[in-house]
mmCIF file of C-alpha atoms and ligand atoms in Angstrom:
data_model
loop_
_atom_site.group_PDB
_atom_site.id
_atom_site.type_symbol
_atom_site.label_atom_id
_atom_site.label_comp_id
_atom_site.label_asym_id
_atom_site.label_seq_id
_atom_site.Cartn_x
_atom_site.Cartn_y
_atom_site.Cartn_z
ATOM 1 C CA MET A 1207 -6.922 -26.818 3.632
ATOM 2 C CA VAL A 1208 -3.730 -28.861 3.963
ATOM 3 C CA VAL A 1209 -0.859 -26.801 5.356
ATOM 4 C CA GLY A 1210 2.740 -27.712 4.519
ATOM 5 C CA TRP A 1211 4.031 -28.219 8.055
ATOM 6 C CA HIS A 1212 6.579 -30.779 6.863
ATOM 7 C CA ARG A 1213 8.140 -28.709 4.136
ATOM 8 C CA ASP A 1214 11.006 -26.227 4.457
ATOM 9 C CA THR A 1215 9.042 -23.326 3.039
ATOM 10 C CA TRP A 1216 7.490 -20.867 5.432
ATOM 11 C CA ILE A 1217 6.131 -17.414 6.106
ATOM 12 C CA GLU A 1218 7.379 -15.574 9.167
ATOM 13 C CA VAL A 1219 5.145 -12.876 10.583
ATOM 14 C CA ASP A 1220 6.762 -10.494 13.036
ATOM 15 C CA LEU A 1221 3.893 -9.439 15.291
ATOM 16 C CA THR A 1222 6.016 -6.796 17.027
ATOM 17 C CA ARG A 1223 6.211 -4.945 13.752
ATOM 18 C CA ILE A 1224 2.453 -5.056 13.306
ATOM 19 C CA LYS A 1225 2.080 -3.609 16.791
ATOM 20 C CA LYS A 1226 4.664 -0.905 16.114
ATOM 21 C CA ASN A 1227 2.886 0.178 12.947
ATOM 22 C CA ILE A 1228 -0.389 0.474 14.836
ATOM 23 C CA GLN A 1229 1.162 2.312 17.779
ATOM 24 C CA ASN A 1230 3.048 4.733 15.536
ATOM 25 C CA GLU A 1231 -0.210 5.588 13.789
ATOM 26 C CA GLN A 1232 -2.184 5.822 17.030
ATOM 27 C CA LYS A 1233 0.251 8.430 18.371
ATOM 28 C CA ARG A 1234 -0.539 10.697 15.451
ATOM 29 C CA LEU A 1235 -4.327 10.429 15.663
ATOM 30 C CA PRO A 1236 -6.538 12.808 17.637
ATOM 31 C CA GLU A 1237 -7.415 11.400 21.037
ATOM 32 C CA ASN A 1238 -11.001 10.462 20.203
ATOM 33 C CA THR A 1239 -9.989 8.515 17.091
ATOM 34 C CA SER A 1240 -9.427 4.791 17.294
ATOM 35 C CA ILE A 1241 -7.952 2.247 14.955
ATOM 36 C CA TRP A 1242 -9.997 -0.596 13.557
ATOM 37 C CA ALA A 1243 -7.666 -3.229 12.179
ATOM 38 C CA VAL A 1244 -8.583 -4.389 8.683
ATOM 39 C CA VAL A 1245 -8.026 -8.149 8.793
ATOM 40 C CA LYS A 1246 -9.926 -9.275 5.705
ATOM 41 C CA ALA A 1247 -8.479 -11.936 3.392
ATOM 42 C CA ASN A 1248 -6.735 -13.782 6.210
ATOM 43 C CA ALA A 1249 -5.228 -10.487 7.360
ATOM 44 C CA TYR A 1250 -3.793 -9.793 3.917
ATOM 45 C CA GLY A 1251 -2.219 -13.246 3.958
ATOM 46 C CA HIS A 1252 -0.650 -12.816 7.433
ATOM 47 C CA GLY A 1253 -3.161 -14.940 9.392
ATOM 48 C CA ILE A 1254 -6.363 -13.409 10.746
ATOM 49 C CA ILE A 1255 -6.405 -14.655 14.341
ATOM 50 C CA GLU A 1256 -2.780 -13.958 15.260
ATOM 51 C CA VAL A 1257 -2.878 -10.538 13.620
ATOM 52 C CA ALA A 1258 -6.162 -9.708 15.349
ATOM 53 C CA LYS A 1259 -4.622 -10.596 18.719
ATOM 54 C CA ALA A 1260 -1.569 -8.441 18.057
ATOM 55 C CA ALA A 1261 -3.715 -5.566 16.811
ATOM 56 C CA LYS A 1262 -5.878 -5.711 19.919
ATOM 57 C CA GLU A 1263 -2.809 -5.734 22.176
ATOM 58 C CA ALA A 1264 -1.472 -2.721 20.288
ATOM 59 C CA GLY A 1265 -4.651 -0.782 20.959
ATOM 60 C CA ALA A 1266 -6.949 -1.422 18.001
ATOM 61 C CA THR A 1267 -10.526 -1.244 19.286
ATOM 62 C CA GLY A 1268 -12.407 -2.829 16.381
ATOM 63 C CA PHE A 1269 -12.025 -4.907 13.234
ATOM 64 C CA CYS A 1270 -13.052 -4.624 9.605
ATOM 65 C CA VAL A 1271 -13.472 -7.670 7.401
ATOM 66 C CA ALA A 1272 -14.775 -8.235 3.887
ATOM 67 C CA ILE A 1273 -17.181 -11.125 4.426
ATOM 68 C CA LEU A 1274 -19.401 -12.445 7.187
ATOM 69 C CA ASP A 1275 -17.381 -15.652 7.618
ATOM 70 C CA GLU A 1276 -14.300 -13.634 8.565
ATOM 71 C CA ALA A 1277 -16.309 -11.844 11.232
ATOM 72 C CA LEU A 1278 -17.646 -15.148 12.557
ATOM 73 C CA ALA A 1279 -14.098 -16.546 12.694
ATOM 74 C CA LEU A 1280 -13.079 -13.636 14.940
ATOM 75 C CA ARG A 1281 -16.049 -14.159 17.255
ATOM 76 C CA GLU A 1282 -15.362 -17.928 17.403
ATOM 77 C CA ASN A 1283 -11.782 -17.225 18.374
ATOM 78 C CA GLY A 1284 -12.615 -15.123 21.366
ATOM 79 C CA PHE A 1285 -12.981 -11.590 20.060
ATOM 80 C CA LEU A 1286 -16.311 -11.155 21.770
ATOM 81 C CA ASP A 1287 -16.665 -7.510 22.756
ATOM 82 C CA MET A 1288 -14.996 -5.594 19.985
ATOM 83 C CA PRO A 1289 -17.052 -4.200 17.103
ATOM 84 C CA ILE A 1290 -16.552 -6.063 13.840
ATOM 85 C CA LEU A 1291 -17.724 -4.442 10.628
ATOM 86 C CA VAL A 1292 -18.305 -6.408 7.436
ATOM 87 C CA LEU A 1293 -17.321 -4.004 4.651
ATOM 88 C CA GLY A 1294 -18.775 -6.095 1.837
ATOM 89 C CA ALA A 1295 -22.287 -7.305 1.145
ATOM 90 C CA VAL A 1296 -23.996 -9.599 3.642
ATOM 91 C CA ARG A 1297 -26.799 -11.747 2.206
ATOM 92 C CA LYS A 1298 -30.247 -10.987 3.546
ATOM 93 C CA GLU A 1299 -30.685 -14.616 4.552
ATOM 94 C CA ASP A 1300 -27.637 -14.322 6.826
ATOM 95 C CA VAL A 1301 -28.831 -11.306 8.755
ATOM 96 C CA ALA A 1302 -29.954 -13.441 11.710
ATOM 97 C CA LEU A 1303 -26.434 -14.798 12.010
ATOM 98 C CA ALA A 1304 -24.950 -11.302 11.945
ATOM 99 C CA ALA A 1305 -27.423 -10.178 14.601
ATOM 100 C CA LYS A 1306 -26.811 -13.212 16.799
ATOM 101 C CA PHE A 1307 -23.066 -12.562 16.894
ATOM 102 C CA GLN A 1308 -23.382 -8.766 17.049
ATOM 103 C CA ILE A 1309 -21.576 -8.286 13.790
ATOM 104 C CA SER A 1310 -22.066 -4.883 12.209
ATOM 105 C CA ILE A 1311 -23.102 -4.875 8.588
ATOM 106 C CA THR A 1312 -22.683 -2.340 5.809
ATOM 107 C CA LEU A 1313 -25.943 -0.938 4.453
ATOM 108 C CA PHE A 1314 -25.485 0.222 0.867
ATOM 109 C CA ASP A 1315 -28.860 -0.397 -0.756
ATOM 110 C CA LEU A 1316 -32.267 0.569 0.618
ATOM 111 C CA ASN A 1317 -33.924 -2.558 -0.802
ATOM 112 C CA TRP A 1318 -31.834 -4.616 1.579
ATOM 113 C CA LEU A 1319 -33.952 -3.345 4.472
ATOM 114 C CA GLU A 1320 -37.196 -4.813 3.136
ATOM 115 C CA ASP A 1321 -38.549 -8.041 4.656
ATOM 116 C CA LEU A 1322 -35.650 -8.805 6.954
ATOM 117 C CA VAL A 1323 -36.295 -11.972 8.943
ATOM 118 C CA PHE A 1324 -34.526 -12.032 12.307
ATOM 119 C CA ASP A 1325 -34.922 -11.313 16.010
ATOM 120 C CA GLY A 1326 -32.647 -9.252 18.177
ATOM 121 C CA ASN A 1327 -30.559 -6.243 17.283
ATOM 122 C CA LEU A 1328 -28.525 -5.530 14.183
ATOM 123 C CA ASN A 1329 -25.885 -2.789 14.014
ATOM 124 C CA ILE A 1330 -25.665 -0.955 10.741
ATOM 125 C CA HIS A 1331 -23.036 1.267 9.163
ATOM 126 C CA LEU A 1332 -24.474 3.271 6.298
ATOM 127 C CA LYS A 1333 -22.090 3.382 3.361
ATOM 128 C CA VAL A 1334 -22.148 6.495 1.241
ATOM 129 C CA ASP A 1335 -20.732 6.290 -2.260
ATOM 130 C CA THR A 1336 -19.044 9.660 -2.666
ATOM 131 C CA GLY A 1337 -17.142 8.711 -5.788
ATOM 132 C CA MET A 1338 -15.663 5.244 -5.424
ATOM 133 C CA GLY A 1339 -18.586 3.940 -7.474
ATOM 134 C CA ARG A 1340 -18.594 0.571 -5.762
ATOM 135 C CA LEU A 1341 -20.887 0.092 -2.751
ATOM 136 C CA GLY A 1342 -23.013 2.795 -1.194
ATOM 137 C CA VAL A 1343 -26.000 5.069 -1.470
ATOM 138 C CA ARG A 1344 -25.284 8.151 -3.475
ATOM 139 C CA SER A 1345 -27.805 10.910 -2.851
ATOM 140 C CA LYS A 1346 -28.809 12.896 0.240
ATOM 141 C CA GLU A 1347 -32.376 11.694 -0.307
ATOM 142 C CA GLU A 1348 -31.266 8.079 -0.109
ATOM 143 C CA VAL A 1349 -29.283 8.792 3.043
ATOM 144 C CA VAL A 1350 -32.277 10.466 4.683
ATOM 145 C CA LYS A 1351 -34.552 7.631 3.627
ATOM 146 C CA ALA A 1352 -32.154 4.962 4.847
ATOM 147 C CA ILE A 1353 -31.834 6.619 8.241
ATOM 148 C CA HIS A 1354 -35.597 6.968 8.453
ATOM 149 C CA GLN A 1355 -36.144 3.297 7.643
ATOM 150 C CA VAL A 1356 -33.522 2.168 10.146
ATOM 151 C CA LYS A 1357 -35.163 4.329 12.845
ATOM 152 C CA ASN A 1358 -38.546 2.802 12.111
ATOM 153 C CA ASP A 1359 -37.354 -0.756 12.616
ATOM 154 C CA HIS A 1360 -36.706 -1.239 16.328
ATOM 155 C CA ARG A 1361 -34.348 -4.147 15.585
ATOM 156 C CA LEU A 1362 -31.918 -1.930 13.704
ATOM 157 C CA SER A 1363 -29.391 0.537 15.149
ATOM 158 C CA LEU A 1364 -27.492 3.029 13.056
ATOM 159 C CA GLU A 1365 -24.070 2.522 14.571
ATOM 160 C CA GLY A 1366 -21.978 4.184 11.883
ATOM 161 C CA ILE A 1367 -21.753 6.111 8.653
ATOM 162 C CA PHE A 1368 -18.805 5.953 6.291
ATOM 163 C CA THR A 1369 -17.336 6.349 2.852
ATOM 164 C CA HIS A 1370 -14.284 5.085 0.979
ATOM 165 C CA PHE A 1371 -11.828 7.008 -1.196
ATOM 166 C CA ALA A 1372 -10.745 6.098 -4.701
ATOM 167 C CA THR A 1373 -7.557 8.172 -4.750
ATOM 168 C CA ALA A 1374 -6.348 8.593 -1.164
ATOM 169 C CA ASP A 1375 -3.017 7.005 -2.144
ATOM 170 C CA GLN A 1376 -2.252 9.615 -4.790
ATOM 171 C CA LYS A 1377 -0.510 12.951 -4.345
ATOM 172 C CA ASP A 1378 -3.043 14.755 -6.543
ATOM 173 C CA MET A 1379 -5.901 15.585 -4.180
ATOM 174 C CA SER A 1380 -8.500 16.987 -6.579
ATOM 175 C CA TYR A 1381 -10.740 13.896 -6.769
ATOM 176 C CA PHE A 1382 -10.162 13.150 -3.101
ATOM 177 C CA ASN A 1383 -11.316 16.660 -2.171
ATOM 178 C CA LYS A 1384 -14.517 16.196 -4.144
ATOM 179 C CA GLN A 1385 -15.269 13.035 -2.207
ATOM 180 C CA ILE A 1386 -14.575 14.812 1.094
ATOM 181 C CA GLN A 1387 -16.904 17.609 0.105
ATOM 182 C CA ARG A 1388 -19.721 15.201 -0.756
ATOM 183 C CA PHE A 1389 -19.316 13.350 2.499
ATOM 184 C CA ASP A 1390 -19.332 16.608 4.481
ATOM 185 C CA GLU A 1391 -22.549 17.640 2.772
ATOM 186 C CA ILE A 1392 -24.118 14.318 3.716
ATOM 187 C CA LEU A 1393 -22.958 14.648 7.335
ATOM 188 C CA GLN A 1394 -24.534 18.078 7.546
ATOM 189 C CA THR A 1395 -27.956 16.693 6.639
ATOM 190 C CA LEU A 1396 -27.904 14.428 9.714
ATOM 191 C CA ASP A 1397 -29.728 15.551 12.872
ATOM 192 C CA LYS A 1398 -27.466 13.407 14.946
ATOM 193 C CA LYS A 1399 -24.239 11.697 13.967
ATOM 194 C CA PRO A 1400 -24.033 7.964 14.621
ATOM 195 C CA ARG A 1401 -21.490 6.704 17.122
ATOM 196 C CA TYR A 1402 -18.854 5.915 14.489
ATOM 197 C CA VAL A 1403 -18.010 8.168 11.568
ATOM 198 C CA HIS A 1404 -15.180 6.958 9.355
ATOM 199 C CA VAL A 1405 -13.598 7.655 6.002
ATOM 200 C CA ALA A 1406 -9.924 6.771 6.286
ATOM 201 C CA ASN A 1407 -8.110 3.765 4.892
ATOM 202 C CA SER A 1408 -4.340 3.514 5.508
ATOM 203 C CA ALA A 1409 -3.329 6.066 2.896
ATOM 204 C CA ASP A 1410 -5.812 8.652 4.106
ATOM 205 C CA SER A 1411 -5.064 8.090 7.783
ATOM 206 C CA LEU A 1412 -1.330 8.512 7.148
ATOM 207 C CA LEU A 1413 -1.647 11.657 5.064
ATOM 208 C CA HIS A 1414 -4.699 13.599 6.242
ATOM 209 C CA GLU A 1415 -6.697 14.396 9.336
ATOM 210 C CA HIS A 1416 -10.487 14.375 9.609
ATOM 211 C CA LEU A 1417 -11.760 15.907 12.807
ATOM 212 C CA GLU A 1418 -15.357 14.854 12.243
ATOM 213 C CA CYS A 1419 -14.286 11.181 12.203
ATOM 214 C CA ASN A 1420 -13.479 8.883 15.107
ATOM 215 C CA VAL A 1421 -12.365 5.621 13.475
ATOM 216 C CA VAL A 1422 -9.708 4.798 10.898
ATOM 217 C CA ARG A 1423 -9.796 1.569 8.915
ATOM 218 C CA PHE A 1424 -6.137 0.624 9.060
ATOM 219 C CA GLY A 1425 -5.130 -2.082 6.594
ATOM 220 C CA ILE A 1426 -2.010 -2.289 4.456
ATOM 221 C CA ALA A 1427 0.062 0.061 6.638
ATOM 222 C CA MET A 1428 -0.537 -2.121 9.692
ATOM 223 C CA TYR A 1429 1.317 -4.857 7.799
ATOM 224 C CA GLY A 1430 4.152 -2.396 7.180
ATOM 225 C CA LEU A 1431 3.573 -1.817 3.485
ATOM 226 C CA THR A 1432 2.977 1.459 1.735
ATOM 227 C CA PRO A 1433 -0.514 2.041 0.293
ATOM 228 C CA SER A 1434 1.151 3.068 -2.967
ATOM 229 C CA THR A 1435 4.692 3.622 -4.173
ATOM 230 C CA GLU A 1436 3.689 7.169 -5.128
ATOM 231 C CA ILE A 1437 3.332 8.222 -1.484
ATOM 232 C CA ALA A 1438 6.153 6.069 -0.085
ATOM 233 C CA ASP A 1439 8.413 9.118 0.268
ATOM 234 C CA ILE A 1440 5.881 11.268 2.146
ATOM 235 C CA LEU A 1441 4.757 8.788 4.805
ATOM 236 C CA PRO A 1442 4.868 10.258 8.333
ATOM 237 C CA PHE A 1443 6.837 7.355 9.844
ATOM 238 C CA LYS A 1444 8.776 4.351 8.668
ATOM 239 C CA LEU A 1445 6.533 1.340 8.187
ATOM 240 C CA ALA A 1446 7.950 -1.982 9.348
ATOM 241 C CA PRO A 1447 7.045 -4.857 7.000
ATOM 242 C CA ALA A 1448 5.846 -7.827 9.036
ATOM 243 C CA LEU A 1449 5.894 -10.651 6.511
ATOM 244 C CA SER A 1450 8.874 -12.625 5.234
ATOM 245 C CA LEU A 1451 8.854 -15.705 3.028
ATOM 246 C CA TYR A 1452 11.642 -18.272 3.100
ATOM 247 C CA THR A 1453 12.460 -21.634 1.652
ATOM 248 C CA LYS A 1454 15.481 -23.953 1.515
ATOM 249 C CA MET A 1455 17.310 -25.502 -1.423
ATOM 250 C CA VAL A 1456 16.280 -29.130 -1.862
ATOM 251 C CA GLN A 1457 18.620 -29.922 -4.744
ATOM 252 C CA VAL A 1458 21.723 -28.198 -6.087
ATOM 253 C CA LYS A 1459 23.328 -29.259 -9.351
ATOM 254 C CA LYS A 1460 25.634 -28.229 -12.128
ATOM 255 C CA LEU A 1461 24.346 -27.703 -15.670
ATOM 256 C CA LYS A 1462 26.442 -28.013 -18.774
ATOM 257 C CA LYS A 1463 26.314 -25.310 -21.420
ATOM 258 C CA GLY A 1464 23.170 -25.893 -23.499
ATOM 259 C CA ASP A 1465 21.243 -27.811 -20.806
ATOM 260 C CA HIS A 1466 17.591 -26.845 -20.321
ATOM 261 C CA VAL A 1467 15.446 -26.236 -17.248
ATOM 262 C CA SER A 1468 11.731 -26.726 -16.424
ATOM 263 C CA TYR A 1469 8.578 -27.132 -18.538
ATOM 264 C CA GLY A 1470 8.885 -26.215 -22.157
ATOM 265 C CA ALA A 1471 12.668 -26.405 -21.773
ATOM 266 C CA THR A 1472 12.597 -22.644 -22.239
ATOM 267 C CA TYR A 1473 15.723 -21.909 -20.217
ATOM 268 C CA THR A 1474 19.083 -22.771 -21.692
ATOM 269 C CA ALA A 1475 22.312 -22.641 -19.728
ATOM 270 C CA LYS A 1476 24.708 -20.252 -21.442
ATOM 271 C CA ASN A 1477 27.688 -21.722 -19.622
ATOM 272 C CA GLU A 1478 28.394 -24.260 -16.980
ATOM 273 C CA GLU A 1479 26.007 -23.122 -14.207
ATOM 274 C CA TRP A 1480 25.000 -24.063 -10.709
ATOM 275 C CA ILE A 1481 21.255 -24.170 -10.128
ATOM 276 C CA ALA A 1482 19.021 -25.000 -7.163
ATOM 277 C CA THR A 1483 15.483 -26.321 -6.935
ATOM 278 C CA LEU A 1484 13.211 -24.702 -4.332
ATOM 279 C CA PRO A 1485 10.051 -26.286 -2.896
ATOM 280 C CA ILE A 1486 7.577 -23.497 -3.646
ATOM 281 C CA GLY A 1487 5.496 -22.752 -6.721
ATOM 282 C CA TYR A 1488 2.398 -21.176 -8.145
ATOM 283 C CA ALA A 1489 0.125 -23.210 -5.870
ATOM 284 C CA ASP A 1490 1.736 -21.243 -3.038
ATOM 285 C CA GLY A 1491 1.148 -17.909 -4.756
ATOM 286 C CA ILE A 1492 4.499 -17.656 -6.530
ATOM 287 C CA ILE A 1493 2.795 -17.180 -9.877
ATOM 288 C CA ARG A 1494 4.405 -17.879 -13.229
ATOM 289 C CA HIS A 1495 5.245 -14.217 -13.784
ATOM 290 C CA TYR A 1496 7.870 -14.473 -11.010
ATOM 291 C CA SER A 1497 10.122 -16.061 -13.624
ATOM 292 C CA GLY A 1498 12.999 -13.645 -14.297
ATOM 293 C CA PHE A 1499 12.713 -12.092 -10.829
ATOM 294 C CA HIS A 1500 15.226 -12.895 -8.091
ATOM 295 C CA VAL A 1501 15.501 -14.364 -4.618
ATOM 296 C CA LEU A 1502 18.264 -13.754 -2.047
ATOM 297 C CA ILE A 1503 20.875 -16.127 -0.664
ATOM 298 C CA ASN A 1504 23.031 -14.587 2.068
ATOM 299 C CA GLY A 1505 22.257 -11.204 0.547
ATOM 300 C CA ILE A 1506 23.178 -12.323 -2.993
ATOM 301 C CA LYS A 1507 20.605 -12.138 -5.771
ATOM 302 C CA ALA A 1508 19.778 -15.327 -7.661
ATOM 303 C CA GLU A 1509 17.482 -15.297 -10.684
ATOM 304 C CA ILE A 1510 14.370 -17.469 -10.961
ATOM 305 C CA ILE A 1511 14.969 -19.309 -14.232
ATOM 306 C CA GLY A 1512 12.698 -21.279 -16.541
ATOM 307 C CA ARG A 1513 9.002 -21.703 -15.935
ATOM 308 C CA VAL A 1514 7.566 -21.592 -12.434
ATOM 309 C CA CYS A 1515 5.915 -24.953 -11.644
ATOM 310 C CA MET A 1516 2.987 -25.678 -9.342
ATOM 311 C CA ASP A 1517 5.161 -26.737 -6.401
ATOM 312 C CA GLN A 1518 8.732 -25.888 -7.389
ATOM 313 C CA ILE A 1519 10.928 -23.221 -8.878
ATOM 314 C CA THR A 1520 14.510 -23.226 -10.073
ATOM 315 C CA ILE A 1521 17.120 -20.543 -9.476
ATOM 316 C CA ARG A 1522 20.563 -19.902 -10.947
ATOM 317 C CA LEU A 1523 23.320 -19.710 -8.349
ATOM 318 C CA PRO A 1524 26.495 -17.654 -8.560
ATOM 319 C CA TYR A 1525 28.391 -20.714 -7.254
ATOM 320 C CA GLU A 1526 27.664 -23.961 -5.456
ATOM 321 C CA PHE A 1527 25.698 -23.811 -2.189
ATOM 322 C CA PRO A 1528 24.917 -26.720 0.133
ATOM 323 C CA VAL A 1529 21.480 -28.317 -0.001
ATOM 324 C CA GLY A 1530 19.431 -26.830 2.836
ATOM 325 C CA THR A 1531 20.710 -23.272 2.333
ATOM 326 C CA VAL A 1532 18.018 -20.766 3.292
ATOM 327 C CA VAL A 1533 16.597 -18.667 0.460
ATOM 328 C CA THR A 1534 14.699 -15.417 1.036
ATOM 329 C CA ILE A 1535 11.810 -14.781 -1.340
ATOM 330 C CA ILE A 1536 10.307 -11.838 0.547
ATOM 331 C CA GLY A 1537 12.183 -10.096 3.339
ATOM 332 C CA GLU A 1538 15.727 -9.445 4.436
ATOM 333 C CA SER A 1539 18.863 -11.454 3.878
ATOM 334 C CA SER A 1540 22.250 -10.259 5.205
ATOM 335 C CA GLY A 1541 21.075 -6.650 5.119
ATOM 336 C CA VAL A 1542 19.635 -6.852 1.587
ATOM 337 C CA GLN A 1543 15.868 -6.625 1.006
ATOM 338 C CA VAL A 1544 13.344 -8.059 -1.378
ATOM 339 C CA SER A 1545 10.122 -6.212 -0.650
ATOM 340 C CA ALA A 1546 6.572 -6.952 -1.705
ATOM 341 C CA ASP A 1547 6.886 -3.704 -3.683
ATOM 342 C CA ASP A 1548 9.926 -5.023 -5.602
ATOM 343 C CA ILE A 1549 7.926 -8.116 -6.513
ATOM 344 C CA ALA A 1550 4.830 -6.074 -7.364
ATOM 345 C CA ASP A 1551 6.944 -4.001 -9.709
ATOM 346 C CA HIS A 1552 8.147 -7.119 -11.533
ATOM 347 C CA LEU A 1553 4.641 -8.624 -11.667
ATOM 348 C CA ASN A 1554 3.090 -5.344 -12.761
ATOM 349 C CA THR A 1555 0.742 -5.268 -9.768
ATOM 350 C CA ILE A 1556 0.562 -3.814 -6.231
ATOM 351 C CA ASN A 1557 2.008 -5.073 -2.937
ATOM 352 C CA TYR A 1558 -1.533 -5.884 -1.681
ATOM 353 C CA GLU A 1559 -1.913 -8.526 -4.362
ATOM 354 C CA VAL A 1560 1.533 -10.029 -3.774
ATOM 355 C CA ILE A 1561 0.792 -10.786 -0.112
ATOM 356 C CA CYS A 1562 -2.866 -11.777 -0.549
ATOM 357 C CA MET A 1563 -1.818 -14.352 -3.152
ATOM 358 C CA LEU A 1564 0.336 -16.287 -0.689
ATOM 359 C CA SER A 1565 -1.732 -19.395 -0.255
ATOM 360 C CA GLU A 1566 -2.938 -21.167 2.858
ATOM 361 C CA ARG A 1567 -0.632 -24.071 2.019
ATOM 362 C CA LEU A 1568 2.310 -22.028 3.296
ATOM 363 C CA LYS A 1569 2.850 -22.490 7.005
ATOM 364 C CA ARG A 1570 2.904 -19.280 8.961
ATOM 365 C CA ILE A 1571 5.228 -18.859 11.930
ATOM 366 C CA TYR A 1572 4.637 -16.046 14.405
ATOM 367 C CA GLN A 1573 7.263 -14.309 16.437
ATOM 368 C CA THR A 1574 8.271 -11.053 17.973
ATOM 369 C CA SER A 1575 11.263 -9.012 16.820
ATOM 370 C CA GLU A 1576 13.159 -9.914 19.977
ATOM 371 C CA GLN A 1577 12.814 -13.628 19.219
ATOM 372 C CA LYS A 1578 13.673 -13.220 15.589
ATOM 373 C CA ASP A 1579 17.419 -12.804 16.009
ATOM 374 C CA GLU A 1580 17.782 -16.043 17.926
ATOM 375 C CA PHE A 1581 15.223 -17.949 15.955
ATOM 376 C CA HIS A 1582 16.498 -17.435 12.505
ATOM 377 C CA PRO A 1583 20.010 -16.118 12.063
ATOM 378 C CA ILE A 1584 20.072 -15.390 8.345
HETATM 379 C C1 LIG B 2365 -9.783 -2.949 2.410
HETATM 380 C C2 LIG B 2365 -10.454 -1.700 2.823
HETATM 381 C C3 LIG B 2365 -9.800 -0.795 3.678
HETATM 382 C C4 LIG B 2365 -8.350 -0.922 4.067
HETATM 383 O O1 LIG B 2365 -7.564 -0.364 3.037
HETATM 384 P P1 LIG B 2365 -5.985 -0.226 3.188
HETATM 385 O O2 LIG B 2365 -5.589 0.521 1.971
HETATM 386 O O3 LIG B 2365 -5.443 -1.607 3.196
HETATM 387 O O4 LIG B 2365 -5.730 0.496 4.448
HETATM 388 C C5 LIG B 2365 -10.532 0.279 4.159
HETATM 389 N N1 LIG B 2365 -11.824 0.462 3.788
HETATM 390 C C6 LIG B 2365 -12.458 -0.354 2.937
HETATM 391 C C7 LIG B 2365 -13.872 -0.081 2.580
HETATM 392 C C8 LIG B 2365 -11.798 -1.464 2.418
HETATM 393 O O5 LIG B 2365 -12.431 -2.272 1.569
#
């Protein structure tokens, strides 16, 4: 991947905020419960290695990822002792690799256990599908059988058991309660609980307590974003968003009434207007639906006009600005905010998607809150 180091478009990640979000959550958890930082998808676009370091410093004791490669990247970068759980499917042919690097895998299908070819020890978390309908074994019989099969293979250790909620980010708890009940029933069939029992994603860990569990899988809230807008007003503490996205004007010009902008010439100037071209586009994750949304210049909103291009967008200015003026796409500008939720609302999606879409081409700059004020006086 080629990163745009020589372009004035950049993501800033404030690692102090990530740490604060973790520490604020840790304070609320029962003493025996630890936080595993969910750093899949390049840490939701924030950068997996830097976020993992910050999370560890803040007290996270394990990691969750989606795919084996993400787990391997953590091991390669020095995270050697902490448990790493792959939440998604690991191919049978890769089990030796998982075992070699002590990466815990999710067991969700009994057939997976047949004819495994590897030496050493493999840690397994059994995933129970209590209503998400995605990965997991569903019945008590399957759970019993899975545990039996794991016990009978001396290479396998049942390190954990878990489930995942479909509606933890909603105020209506009826479906959530059904899932809890199913998981409790499953737990009761076990002679002995594995070392790690976990159900909570961010939404659940922020809103409910589960005394039978000892790990929470902390994702979106670690990055300072709400799991859903529905629960934003009942969160137990203020989340601090860690990611900002900035660019700088590369050209500023005046249009005459009737002039057009960008592909298709779909935008027409209604009057004499100042516009600016920004070096960021859909190849960076600013998809075409951003058109009509706004960016901030010194706290002033400026509309994204015309079609979004692969590498550039155009905005309408309230008046002339100098080339090189900083533009905020996500984050704060002179006390005014554009949040991932504001963008998600315009794009008809969720904040998770907005940040995960930000492509690897964008350079990511890491800092702490204390540095921020000096570094970047916007
Ligand atoms: C991604 C994921 C999480 C983290 O969810 P957040 O809502 O970001 O906290 C937890 N558990 C599973 C199984 C996941 O896939």
